[in-house]
Tab-separated table of C-alpha atoms in Angstrom:
chain	number	residue	atom	x	y	z
A	1	UNK	CA	1.317	-17.070	25.809
A	2	UNK	CA	3.250	-19.125	23.258
A	3	UNK	CA	5.265	-17.137	20.739
A	4	UNK	CA	4.607	-17.850	17.030
A	5	UNK	CA	6.950	-20.410	15.513
A	6	UNK	CA	9.872	-19.059	13.523
A	7	UNK	CA	9.457	-19.165	9.755
A	8	UNK	CA	13.189	-19.510	9.143
A	9	UNK	CA	16.264	-17.322	8.855
A	10	UNK	CA	15.674	-16.267	5.241
A	11	UNK	CA	12.152	-15.091	5.971
A	12	UNK	CA	13.316	-13.322	9.128
A	13	UNK	CA	15.967	-11.369	7.194
A	14	UNK	CA	13.424	-10.568	4.502
A	15	UNK	CA	10.889	-9.562	7.159
A	16	UNK	CA	13.393	-7.277	8.872
A	17	UNK	CA	14.341	-5.514	5.644
A	18	UNK	CA	10.710	-5.035	4.656
A	19	UNK	CA	9.779	-3.787	8.135
A	20	UNK	CA	12.519	-1.152	8.217
A	21	UNK	CA	11.587	-0.058	4.713
A	22	UNK	CA	7.969	0.345	5.806
A	23	UNK	CA	9.001	2.660	8.652
A	24	UNK	CA	10.730	4.847	6.076
A	25	UNK	CA	7.603	4.817	3.926
A	26	UNK	CA	5.432	5.996	6.807
A	27	UNK	CA	7.791	8.845	7.663
A	28	UNK	CA	7.723	10.007	4.040
A	29	UNK	CA	3.926	9.795	3.805
A	30	UNK	CA	3.545	11.893	6.973
A	31	UNK	CA	6.339	14.437	6.535
A	32	UNK	CA	5.863	15.330	2.840
A	33	UNK	CA	2.303	16.778	3.076
A	34	UNK	CA	3.157	18.370	6.431
A	35	UNK	CA	6.213	20.002	4.867
A	36	UNK	CA	4.153	21.211	1.917
A	37	UNK	CA	1.387	22.758	4.033
A	38	UNK	CA	3.602	24.452	6.624
A	39	UNK	CA	6.893	25.138	4.813
A	40	UNK	CA	5.769	25.578	1.200
A	41	UNK	CA	2.267	26.975	1.964
A	42	UNK	CA	0.752	24.519	-0.517
A	43	UNK	CA	-2.911	24.578	-1.553
A	44	UNK	CA	-5.189	21.503	-1.302
A	45	UNK	CA	-4.817	21.102	-5.066
A	46	UNK	CA	-1.006	21.029	-4.783
A	47	UNK	CA	-1.253	18.482	-1.976
A	48	UNK	CA	-3.484	16.385	-4.249
A	49	UNK	CA	-1.054	16.689	-7.156
A	50	UNK	CA	1.858	15.422	-5.041
A	51	UNK	CA	-0.345	12.654	-3.633
A	52	UNK	CA	-1.037	11.716	-7.246
A	53	UNK	CA	2.718	11.510	-7.873
A	54	UNK	CA	2.956	8.909	-5.127
A	55	UNK	CA	1.046	6.496	-7.387
A	56	UNK	CA	1.667	7.929	-10.847
A	57	UNK	CA	4.307	5.349	-11.729
A	58	UNK	CA	1.802	2.505	-11.396
A	59	UNK	CA	-0.089	3.034	-14.663
A	60	UNK	CA	3.122	4.131	-16.409
A	61	UNK	CA	5.508	1.422	-15.194
A	62	UNK	CA	3.188	-1.205	-13.741
A	63	UNK	CA	2.617	-3.279	-16.888
A	64	UNK	CA	6.316	-3.789	-17.606
A	65	UNK	CA	7.389	-4.211	-13.992
A	66	UNK	CA	6.487	-7.887	-13.734
A	67	UNK	CA	8.233	-8.723	-17.007
A	68	UNK	CA	11.430	-7.005	-15.884
A	69	UNK	CA	11.355	-8.410	-12.352
A	70	UNK	CA	10.919	-11.905	-13.806
A	71	UNK	CA	14.152	-11.360	-15.776
A	72	UNK	CA	16.209	-9.618	-13.074
A	73	UNK	CA	17.919	-10.836	-9.951
A	74	UNK	CA	15.183	-10.292	-7.340
A	75	UNK	CA	17.425	-9.482	-4.396
A	76	UNK	CA	19.551	-7.042	-6.395
A	77	UNK	CA	16.363	-5.393	-7.665
A	78	UNK	CA	15.123	-4.714	-4.140
A	79	UNK	CA	18.499	-3.389	-3.012
A	80	UNK	CA	18.622	-1.031	-5.991
A	81	UNK	CA	15.095	0.174	-5.251
A	82	UNK	CA	16.081	0.984	-1.668
A	83	UNK	CA	19.099	2.998	-2.855
A	84	UNK	CA	17.006	4.941	-5.387
A	85	UNK	CA	14.497	5.810	-2.684
A	86	UNK	CA	17.303	6.846	-0.363
A	87	UNK	CA	18.631	9.319	-2.963
A	88	UNK	CA	15.189	10.760	-3.778
A	89	UNK	CA	14.251	11.286	-0.140
A	90	UNK	CA	17.632	12.805	0.713
A	91	UNK	CA	17.309	15.263	-2.180
A	92	UNK	CA	14.333	17.038	-0.581
A	93	UNK	CA	16.023	18.400	2.569
A	94	UNK	CA	19.193	19.252	0.608
A	95	UNK	CA	17.208	21.258	-1.951
A	96	UNK	CA	15.194	22.899	0.822
A	97	UNK	CA	18.370	24.156	2.484
A	98	UNK	CA	19.526	25.471	-0.900
A	99	UNK	CA	16.167	27.287	-1.239
A	100	UNK	CA	15.399	25.251	-4.365
A	101	UNK	CA	12.548	23.108	-3.048
A	102	UNK	CA	9.137	23.691	-4.637
A	103	UNK	CA	5.972	21.731	-5.350
A	104	UNK	CA	7.232	20.573	-8.798
A	105	UNK	CA	10.504	19.393	-7.224
A	106	UNK	CA	8.644	17.510	-4.489
A	107	UNK	CA	6.461	15.996	-7.225
A	108	UNK	CA	9.541	14.659	-9.056
A	109	UNK	CA	11.105	13.262	-5.866
A	110	UNK	CA	7.880	11.549	-4.822
A	111	UNK	CA	7.426	10.156	-8.343
A	112	UNK	CA	10.930	8.630	-8.194
A	113	UNK	CA	10.181	7.102	-4.795
A	114	UNK	CA	6.916	5.741	-6.177
A	115	UNK	CA	8.603	4.232	-9.243
A	116	UNK	CA	11.241	2.445	-7.165
A	117	UNK	CA	8.552	1.218	-4.770
A	118	UNK	CA	6.610	-0.371	-7.637
A	119	UNK	CA	9.562	-2.599	-8.542
A	120	UNK	CA	10.268	-3.221	-4.852
A	121	UNK	CA	6.710	-4.382	-4.182
A	122	UNK	CA	6.593	-6.797	-7.104
A	123	UNK	CA	9.912	-8.299	-5.984
A	124	UNK	CA	8.524	-8.519	-2.465
A	125	UNK	CA	5.411	-10.409	-3.559
A	126	UNK	CA	7.453	-12.822	-5.686
A	127	UNK	CA	9.887	-13.396	-2.814
A	128	UNK	CA	7.422	-14.345	-0.067
A	129	UNK	CA	6.507	-17.799	-1.457
A	130	UNK	CA	10.220	-18.610	-1.869
A	131	UNK	CA	11.051	-17.896	1.782
A	132	UNK	CA	8.293	-20.021	3.374
A	133	UNK	CA	6.374	-23.190	2.556
A	134	UNK	CA	2.960	-22.804	0.924
A	135	UNK	CA	1.131	-23.932	4.083
A	136	UNK	CA	2.733	-21.042	5.984
A	137	UNK	CA	1.838	-18.272	3.531
A	138	UNK	CA	-1.067	-16.896	5.569
A	139	UNK	CA	1.139	-16.771	8.656
A	140	UNK	CA	3.899	-15.050	6.678
A	141	UNK	CA	1.516	-12.452	5.270
A	142	UNK	CA	0.057	-11.932	8.728
A	143	UNK	CA	3.528	-11.090	10.082
A	144	UNK	CA	4.292	-8.825	7.132
A	145	UNK	CA	0.939	-7.114	7.585
A	146	UNK	CA	1.754	-6.816	11.287
A	147	UNK	CA	4.973	-5.046	10.343
A	148	UNK	CA	3.084	-2.709	8.045
A	149	UNK	CA	0.569	-1.791	10.698
A	150	UNK	CA	3.232	-1.533	13.414
A	151	UNK	CA	5.061	0.915	11.153
A	152	UNK	CA	1.810	2.829	10.891
A	153	UNK	CA	1.565	2.901	14.687
A	154	UNK	CA	5.116	4.098	15.254
A	155	UNK	CA	5.638	5.963	11.995
A	156	UNK	CA	3.348	9.003	12.460
A	157	UNK	CA	4.458	9.647	16.038
A	158	UNK	CA	8.106	9.239	15.070
A	159	UNK	CA	7.599	11.449	12.033
A	160	UNK	CA	5.742	14.114	14.028
A	161	UNK	CA	8.428	14.110	16.705
A	162	UNK	CA	11.218	14.242	14.145
A	163	UNK	CA	9.516	17.063	12.256
A	164	UNK	CA	9.001	18.987	15.497
A	165	UNK	CA	12.678	18.573	16.436
A	166	UNK	CA	14.368	18.631	13.039
A	167	UNK	CA	11.942	20.125	10.541
A	168	UNK	CA	12.750	19.044	7.000
A	169	UNK	CA	15.845	17.237	8.303
A	170	UNK	CA	13.456	14.519	9.524
A	171	UNK	CA	13.660	13.153	5.992
A	172	UNK	CA	17.324	12.261	6.589
A	173	UNK	CA	16.180	9.645	9.109
A	174	UNK	CA	13.769	8.363	6.471
A	175	UNK	CA	16.624	8.060	3.976
A	176	UNK	CA	18.707	6.136	6.517
A	177	UNK	CA	15.914	3.571	6.915
A	178	UNK	CA	16.263	2.607	3.259
A	179	UNK	CA	19.989	2.082	3.747
A	180	UNK	CA	19.295	-0.328	6.617
A	181	UNK	CA	16.708	-2.127	4.508
A	182	UNK	CA	19.199	-2.547	1.646
A	183	UNK	CA	21.739	-4.035	4.066
A	184	UNK	CA	19.194	-6.628	5.263
A	185	UNK	CA	18.420	-7.756	1.734
A	186	UNK	CA	22.151	-7.846	0.958
A	187	UNK	CA	22.552	-10.404	3.755
A	188	UNK	CA	20.050	-12.759	2.097
A	189	UNK	CA	20.843	-15.324	-0.528
A	190	UNK	CA	19.349	-14.622	-3.976
A	191	UNK	CA	15.811	-15.927	-4.359
A	192	UNK	CA	13.895	-17.077	-7.390
A	193	UNK	CA	15.378	-17.436	-10.829
A	194	UNK	CA	15.763	-15.118	-13.755
A	195	UNK	CA	12.942	-16.202	-16.021
A	196	UNK	CA	13.120	-15.109	-19.642
A	197	UNK	CA	9.855	-16.255	-21.179
A	198	UNK	CA	9.288	-16.971	-24.827
A	199	UNK	CA	7.448	-14.318	-26.800
A	200	UNK	CA	7.507	-10.551	-26.955
A	201	UNK	CA	7.355	-8.189	-24.012
A	202	UNK	CA	3.829	-7.256	-25.045
A	203	UNK	CA	2.728	-10.898	-25.007
A	204	UNK	CA	3.961	-11.187	-21.410
A	205	UNK	CA	2.264	-7.957	-20.447
A	206	UNK	CA	-1.049	-8.951	-21.959
A	207	UNK	CA	-0.739	-12.375	-20.340
A	208	UNK	CA	-0.590	-10.759	-16.891
A	209	UNK	CA	-3.878	-8.925	-17.487
A	210	UNK	CA	-5.524	-11.993	-19.010
A	211	UNK	CA	-4.457	-14.146	-16.073
A	212	UNK	CA	-6.202	-11.777	-13.689
A	213	UNK	CA	-9.338	-11.530	-15.800
A	214	UNK	CA	-9.728	-15.156	-16.876
A	215	UNK	CA	-9.924	-16.567	-13.350
A	216	UNK	CA	-13.332	-15.744	-11.772
A	217	UNK	CA	-11.829	-15.251	-8.303
A	218	UNK	CA	-8.999	-13.014	-9.480
A	219	UNK	CA	-11.433	-11.034	-11.631
A	220	UNK	CA	-13.649	-10.241	-8.662
A	221	UNK	CA	-10.645	-9.312	-6.519
A	222	UNK	CA	-9.510	-6.926	-9.259
A	223	UNK	CA	-12.933	-5.283	-9.641
A	224	UNK	CA	-13.311	-4.902	-5.866
A	225	UNK	CA	-9.836	-3.385	-5.530
A	226	UNK	CA	-10.366	-0.965	-8.423
A	227	UNK	CA	-13.614	0.243	-6.859
A	228	UNK	CA	-12.009	0.606	-3.442
A	229	UNK	CA	-9.045	2.507	-4.844
A	230	UNK	CA	-11.276	4.844	-6.836
A	231	UNK	CA	-12.780	6.272	-3.643
A	232	UNK	CA	-10.485	5.476	-0.733
A	233	UNK	CA	-7.553	7.677	-1.845
A	234	UNK	CA	-9.862	10.718	-1.828
A	235	UNK	CA	-10.350	10.123	1.897
A	236	UNK	CA	-6.638	9.679	2.639
A	237	UNK	CA	-5.446	12.573	0.444
A	238	UNK	CA	-7.836	15.089	1.986
A	239	UNK	CA	-7.189	13.998	5.596
A	240	UNK	CA	-4.150	16.289	6.245
A	241	UNK	CA	-6.091	19.232	4.806
A	242	UNK	CA	-9.060	18.413	7.056
A	243	UNK	CA	-6.823	18.024	10.105
A	244	UNK	CA	-4.459	20.959	9.681
A	245	UNK	CA	-6.574	23.547	7.861
A	246	UNK	CA	-10.150	22.512	8.626
A	247	UNK	CA	-9.906	21.416	12.247
A	248	UNK	CA	-6.739	23.232	13.328
A	249	UNK	CA	-5.057	20.063	14.648
A	250	UNK	CA	-1.347	20.502	15.442
A	251	UNK	CA	1.369	18.370	13.850
A	252	UNK	CA	2.047	16.607	17.161
A	253	UNK	CA	-1.634	15.901	17.852
A	254	UNK	CA	-2.175	14.642	14.307
A	255	UNK	CA	0.843	12.344	14.552
A	256	UNK	CA	-0.374	10.967	17.870
A	257	UNK	CA	-3.896	10.461	16.491
A	258	UNK	CA	-2.576	8.569	13.483
A	259	UNK	CA	-0.397	6.363	15.682
A	260	UNK	CA	-3.335	5.551	17.939
A	261	UNK	CA	-5.370	4.868	14.830
A	262	UNK	CA	-2.856	2.328	13.580
A	263	UNK	CA	-3.256	0.289	16.767
A	264	UNK	CA	-6.510	-0.951	15.262
A	265	UNK	CA	-4.603	-1.993	12.154
A	266	UNK	CA	-2.137	-3.987	14.254
A	267	UNK	CA	-5.028	-5.754	15.947
A	268	UNK	CA	-6.497	-6.498	12.542
A	269	UNK	CA	-3.270	-8.112	11.357
A	270	UNK	CA	-3.210	-10.317	14.458
A	271	UNK	CA	-6.792	-11.547	14.314
A	272	UNK	CA	-7.360	-11.647	10.544
A	273	UNK	CA	-5.946	-15.194	10.113
A	274	UNK	CA	-8.329	-16.504	12.780
A	275	UNK	CA	-11.292	-14.668	11.299
A	276	UNK	CA	-10.335	-15.928	7.843
A	277	UNK	CA	-10.066	-19.491	9.118
A	278	UNK	CA	-13.495	-19.289	10.729
A	279	UNK	CA	-15.424	-17.375	8.051
A	280	UNK	CA	-13.307	-18.111	4.970
A	281	UNK	CA	-10.817	-15.769	3.337
A	282	UNK	CA	-13.255	-14.556	0.667
A	283	UNK	CA	-16.078	-13.809	3.088
A	284	UNK	CA	-13.718	-12.061	5.505
A	285	UNK	CA	-12.326	-9.927	2.693
A	286	UNK	CA	-15.780	-8.931	1.396
A	287	UNK	CA	-17.190	-7.784	4.738
A	288	UNK	CA	-13.924	-6.107	5.659
A	289	UNK	CA	-14.144	-4.058	2.448
A	290	UNK	CA	-17.622	-2.825	3.355
A	291	UNK	CA	-16.847	-2.048	6.992
A	292	UNK	CA	-13.487	-0.470	6.146
A	293	UNK	CA	-15.311	2.096	4.029
A	294	UNK	CA	-18.332	2.760	6.234
A	295	UNK	CA	-16.343	3.462	9.392
A	296	UNK	CA	-14.723	6.361	7.538
A	297	UNK	CA	-17.972	8.263	8.009
A	298	UNK	CA	-16.866	8.720	11.610
A	299	UNK	CA	-14.996	11.874	10.545
A	300	UNK	CA	-18.370	13.623	10.511
A	301	UNK	CA	-18.271	13.642	14.320
A	302	UNK	CA	-15.527	16.314	14.255
A	303	UNK	CA	-15.467	19.074	15.418
A	304	UNK	CA	-18.526	18.294	17.584
A	305	UNK	CA	-16.290	15.802	19.412
A	306	UNK	CA	-12.540	16.365	20.001
A	307	UNK	CA	-10.962	16.311	16.563
A	308	UNK	CA	-7.812	14.318	17.378
A	309	UNK	CA	-9.908	11.682	19.170
A	310	UNK	CA	-12.313	11.416	16.227
A	311	UNK	CA	-9.427	10.967	13.777
A	312	UNK	CA	-7.772	8.363	16.006
A	313	UNK	CA	-10.910	6.267	16.591
A	314	UNK	CA	-12.105	6.515	12.981
A	315	UNK	CA	-8.749	5.475	11.590
A	316	UNK	CA	-8.333	2.764	14.208
A	317	UNK	CA	-11.423	1.042	12.804
A	318	UNK	CA	-10.417	1.989	9.254
A	319	UNK	CA	-7.015	0.343	9.693
A	320	UNK	CA	-8.410	-2.761	11.411
A	321	UNK	CA	-10.508	-3.690	8.404
A	322	UNK	CA	-7.782	-2.682	5.929
A	323	UNK	CA	-5.462	-5.205	7.584
A	324	UNK	CA	-8.114	-7.884	7.258
A	325	UNK	CA	-8.428	-7.066	3.546
A	326	UNK	CA	-4.674	-7.259	2.942
A	327	UNK	CA	-4.112	-10.456	4.929
A	328	UNK	CA	-6.863	-12.212	2.949
A	329	UNK	CA	-6.267	-10.765	-0.527
A	330	UNK	CA	-2.673	-11.868	-1.115
A	331	UNK	CA	-3.138	-15.588	-0.194
A	332	UNK	CA	-6.318	-15.736	-2.297
A	333	UNK	CA	-4.430	-14.439	-5.327
A	334	UNK	CA	-1.348	-16.594	-4.640
A	335	UNK	CA	-3.512	-19.714	-4.510
A	336	UNK	CA	-4.868	-19.081	-7.998
A	337	UNK	CA	-1.559	-18.651	-9.807
A	338	UNK	CA	1.417	-20.841	-10.671
A	339	UNK	CA	4.937	-19.761	-9.740
A	340	UNK	CA	5.990	-19.195	-13.355
A	341	UNK	CA	3.594	-16.286	-13.820
A	342	UNK	CA	3.618	-14.748	-10.340
A	343	UNK	CA	5.553	-11.673	-11.464
A	344	UNK	CA	3.340	-10.690	-14.399
A	345	UNK	CA	0.167	-11.504	-12.450
A	346	UNK	CA	1.140	-9.262	-9.516
A	347	UNK	CA	2.341	-6.468	-11.802
A	348	UNK	CA	-0.882	-6.508	-13.829
A	349	UNK	CA	-2.956	-6.607	-10.652
A	350	UNK	CA	-1.159	-3.587	-9.200
A	351	UNK	CA	-1.385	-1.729	-12.498
A	352	UNK	CA	-5.141	-2.248	-12.756
A	353	UNK	CA	-5.985	-1.706	-9.101
A	354	UNK	CA	-3.474	0.994	-8.139
A	355	UNK	CA	-3.530	2.759	-11.498
A	356	UNK	CA	-6.746	4.561	-10.521
A	357	UNK	CA	-5.229	5.958	-7.305
A	358	UNK	CA	-3.465	8.975	-8.913
A	359	UNK	CA	-6.751	10.120	-10.422
A	360	UNK	CA	-8.586	9.612	-7.127
A	361	UNK	CA	-5.928	11.555	-5.209
A	362	UNK	CA	-6.049	14.397	-7.721
A	363	UNK	CA	-9.853	14.374	-7.615
A	364	UNK	CA	-9.789	14.698	-3.828
A	365	UNK	CA	-7.484	17.704	-3.824
A	366	UNK	CA	-9.348	19.326	-6.716
A	367	UNK	CA	-12.739	18.820	-5.092
A	368	UNK	CA	-11.668	20.542	-1.882
A	369	UNK	CA	-10.177	23.443	-3.841
A	370	UNK	CA	-13.366	23.874	-5.898
A	371	UNK	CA	-15.731	23.594	-2.916
A	372	UNK	CA	-13.788	25.709	-0.412
A	373	UNK	CA	-15.096	29.092	-1.602
A	374	UNK	CA	-18.714	27.960	-1.253
A	375	UNK	CA	-18.471	25.707	1.813
A	376	UNK	CA	-15.269	26.616	3.629
A	377	UNK	CA	-12.308	24.265	3.897
A	378	UNK	CA	-13.808	22.158	6.717
A	379	UNK	CA	-17.093	21.314	4.986
A	380	UNK	CA	-15.366	21.022	1.602
A	381	UNK	CA	-12.966	18.432	3.019
A	382	UNK	CA	-15.715	16.509	4.782
A	383	UNK	CA	-17.895	16.471	1.648
A	384	UNK	CA	-15.050	15.096	-0.492
A	385	UNK	CA	-14.135	12.457	2.086
A	386	UNK	CA	-17.713	11.219	2.503
A	387	UNK	CA	-18.241	11.006	-1.272
A	388	UNK	CA	-15.045	8.986	-1.711
A	389	UNK	CA	-15.958	6.688	1.178
A	390	UNK	CA	-19.444	5.884	-0.112
A	391	UNK	CA	-18.152	5.131	-3.613
A	392	UNK	CA	-15.420	2.846	-2.231
A	393	UNK	CA	-18.050	0.896	-0.275
A	394	UNK	CA	-19.416	-0.421	-3.586
A	395	UNK	CA	-16.377	-2.749	-3.661
A	396	UNK	CA	-18.399	-5.107	-1.456
A	397	UNK	CA	-20.675	-5.948	-4.401
A	398	UNK	CA	-17.835	-7.496	-6.400
A	399	UNK	CA	-16.215	-9.263	-3.445
A	400	UNK	CA	-19.303	-10.864	-1.918
A	401	UNK	CA	-19.246	-13.756	-4.428
A	402	UNK	CA	-15.578	-14.677	-3.903
A	403	UNK	CA	-16.179	-17.135	-1.050
A	404	UNK	CA	-18.747	-19.268	-2.931
A	405	UNK	CA	-16.269	-19.571	-5.798
A	406	UNK	CA	-13.524	-20.640	-3.396
A	407	UNK	CA	-15.860	-23.130	-1.745
A	408	UNK	CA	-16.728	-24.588	-5.129
A	409	UNK	CA	-13.101	-25.498	-5.739
A	410	UNK	CA	-12.167	-28.228	-3.312
A	411	UNK	CA	-8.476	-27.438	-3.714
A	412	UNK	CA	-6.690	-24.264	-4.895
A	413	UNK	CA	-6.158	-24.541	-8.615
A	414	UNK	CA	-3.812	-22.864	-11.041
A	415	UNK	CA	-5.157	-20.120	-13.243
A	416	UNK	CA	-4.348	-21.207	-16.763
A	417	UNK	CA	-4.334	-18.918	-19.747
A	418	UNK	CA	-2.511	-19.744	-22.908
A	419	UNK	CA	0.001	-17.161	-23.947
């Protein structure tokens, strides 16, 4: 089997830094709710509140992120973000050992990590087109998506093993991953240029939203993503509560199930470019949105079937279609935007589409808390997850018309909005 062609040294360094950073992200995502449930005896509502903090910076910082990233040195921005995340993650075990760790403290640490990640992700999206030629973008995003899903395969098992061996000290390994990531980006040459646009900050902010709304393809991608992110986070937020408190799954079994689940996501990252080439990126994205949501109903099979197996299989399919969505979404959006406005376009897109996630996460935790007395934690968790899944499936309605719009344009065109 022939290995994929190299995309160049700059992309490889960028890819390595992003991949290591993603491993750190997955450890944090797994260890923090586990730590809260077992060490801090947190309620489902508290778990939901901290899950909300993971995305709270998006509506607060998202609009200005693109403007600032356009004006800053992109490489230095990403290095700084890694160092901020390192400090915030490291603070949690230190405060735990000092008997000062509590849900509010975890909330603040997670909010800091989230804020740094927002700037990191915008810099990441701006950087990809500068490290590869435009005709290699899909291949580049496929490899980056492969790294994300590989981190999801290894991350939960690594995190579960580290938590079993080290407890809260597992977060020290997470912190170290951000240091490695910063070193990789330090080895790269600066990319992009500092772009100070004419006009006020508000004019640049509003331009980002108008760019996304004026283009019919971008508008449908935004609406589909907002719908997906209004229901999907309920499913993900409630999952640890379902596993640990509703089904009695151990930390090790849950970590193994999540790693097995991510194998489907890796497969999705590998085959998505071929599916997209055959069916079209828009059509692949639309059907992946629908199937990604509907397979989540597989959780209803537990505990009739072995719980860890149900979680693994359900999330394997869940991750497969999520990878297909991600591999298709970014190139579609890149093809509709000129380089000058990439930063504000991506920042506005993330603000609009991820800004609903904190509310969805909080709604998931709140729903389980409110329903537990009447239904019990197992049925309360399953009810919340099914409701979120069915709502997220409505994203298909907005996305189904993307492919005809792409077919209508013989060549990718620039989205043009006067500022």
